[in-house]
Amino acid sequence: MTSEDLAPRLQAFIAGAAGAARVRIEGLARLSGGAIQEHIGCTAVVDGGPRSGTHDLVVRTEARSSVPESRPLDQHFALLQVAHAAGVAAPEPMWFCADASVIGKSFFVMRRMPGNALGSRVVRGAPHTALAERLAQELALIHSIRPPSSDLS
């Protein structure tokens, strides 16, 4: 699906999900990385509703390839919700769409987080002790999530 086809479909979906009068999608572009999922970055200008404003977003869909150990997209969304609520430095998951007719496959929308995920840049850019400390803090938050949880049914 081209950007010209995708933008109006995302605009309509986000408008409905956000309870907005109107949504305008800008800067729609595929993001690099992601062996198991595809990521599309954009900015959504939301007019009306509780989420009114400008939001930097990422749309995550499943890629054609898969890994048997990978969880389905709806479970990714649920896991992100729980992790974000626990304070983990994870993108805020905003809306899930199981209806493949919207953009050709299921997807979810999350806030775009600043930063870089390229391993070579990450280890080059920060002192290793600071990076190790931050990773330990994030792992402690992840380990504070205690299943079973109704959010992870």
Coordinates of C-alpha atoms in Angstrom, one line a residue, residues 9-123:
R9 CA -7.1 5.2 6.0
L10 CA -4.9 5.9 9.0
Q11 CA -6.6 9.3 9.4
A12 CA -10.0 7.8 9.4
F13 CA -9.0 5.0 11.9
I14 CA -7.3 7.4 14.3
A15 CA -10.2 9.9 14.1
G16 CA -12.6 7.1 15.1
A17 CA -10.3 5.7 17.8
A18 CA -9.4 9.1 19.3
G19 CA -13.0 10.4 19.1
A20 CA -11.7 13.3 17.0
A21 CA -13.5 15.5 14.5
R22 CA -10.6 15.4 12.1
V23 CA -7.0 13.9 11.8
R24 CA -4.3 14.9 9.4
I25 CA -1.3 12.6 8.8
E26 CA 2.0 14.2 7.9
G27 CA 5.5 12.8 7.1
L28 CA 4.4 9.2 6.6
A29 CA 7.6 7.1 6.1
R30 CA 8.8 3.5 6.6
L31 CA 11.3 3.2 9.4
S32 CA 14.4 1.1 9.2
G33 CA 15.0 -1.9 11.4
G34 CA 12.4 -4.4 12.7
A35 CA 13.0 -8.0 11.4
I36 CA 9.7 -9.3 12.6
Q37 CA 7.5 -6.1 12.5
E38 CA 7.3 -3.3 10.0
H39 CA 7.3 0.3 11.4
I40 CA 5.9 3.4 9.8
G41 CA 6.5 6.8 11.3
C42 CA 4.2 9.8 11.0
T43 CA 2.9 12.8 12.7
A44 CA -0.9 13.0 13.4
V45 CA -2.6 16.3 13.9
V46 CA -5.7 15.5 15.9
D47 CA -8.5 18.1 16.0
G48 CA -11.1 17.5 18.7
G49 CA -11.5 14.9 21.3
P50 CA -9.4 14.1 24.4
R51 CA -6.2 13.5 22.3
S52 CA -6.4 16.8 20.4
G53 CA -3.0 18.0 19.4
T54 CA 0.1 16.9 17.5
H55 CA 1.5 13.4 18.1
D56 CA 4.6 11.8 16.7
L57 CA 3.5 8.2 16.1
V58 CA 4.7 4.8 14.9
V59 CA 2.4 2.3 13.2
R60 CA 3.5 -1.3 13.8
T61 CA 2.4 -4.1 11.6
E62 CA 3.5 -7.7 11.2
A63 CA 6.2 -8.3 8.5
R64 CA 5.8 -11.1 6.0
S65 CA 8.5 -13.2 7.8
S66 CA 8.0 -14.4 11.3
V67 CA 9.9 -16.2 14.2
P68 CA 8.0 -19.0 16.0
E69 CA 8.9 -17.5 19.4
S70 CA 7.4 -14.1 18.4
R71 CA 4.0 -13.2 20.0
P72 CA 1.1 -12.1 17.8
L73 CA 0.5 -8.3 17.4
D74 CA -2.4 -8.1 19.8
Q75 CA -0.2 -9.6 22.5
H76 CA 2.6 -7.1 21.7
F77 CA 0.1 -4.3 22.2
A78 CA -1.0 -5.8 25.6
L79 CA 2.5 -6.3 26.8
L80 CA 3.4 -2.7 25.8
Q81 CA 0.4 -1.5 27.7
V82 CA 1.4 -3.3 30.9
A83 CA 5.1 -2.3 30.5
H84 CA 4.3 1.4 29.9
A85 CA 1.9 1.4 32.9
A86 CA 4.7 0.0 35.0
G87 CA 7.0 2.9 34.1
V88 CA 9.2 1.0 31.7
A89 CA 10.8 3.3 29.0
A90 CA 8.5 1.9 26.4
P91 CA 6.4 3.7 23.8
E92 CA 2.8 4.5 24.9
P93 CA 0.5 2.1 23.0
M94 CA -2.5 4.1 21.8
W95 CA -4.8 2.1 19.5
F96 CA -5.0 -1.5 18.2
C97 CA -6.8 -2.4 15.0
A98 CA -7.5 -6.1 14.2
D99 CA -9.5 -5.2 11.1
A100 CA -7.3 -6.0 8.2
S101 CA -9.5 -4.1 5.8
V102 CA -8.3 -0.8 7.2
I103 CA -4.7 -1.0 5.9
G104 CA -4.5 -4.6 4.7
K105 CA -3.4 -6.2 7.9
S106 CA -3.8 -5.7 11.7
F107 CA -1.7 -3.0 13.3
F108 CA -1.3 -0.8 16.3
V109 CA -0.4 2.8 16.9
M110 CA 2.1 3.9 19.6
R111 CA 3.8 7.1 20.5
R112 CA 7.2 7.6 18.9
M113 CA 10.0 7.7 21.4
P114 CA 13.1 9.8 20.8
G115 CA 16.4 8.0 20.6
N116 CA 18.4 5.5 18.5
A117 CA 18.1 1.8 18.5
L118 CA 21.1 1.0 16.4
G119 CA 23.4 -1.0 18.7
S120 CA 26.7 0.4 17.3
R121 CA 25.5 3.9 18.0
V122 CA 24.1 3.2 21.4
V123 CA 27.3 1.7 22.8

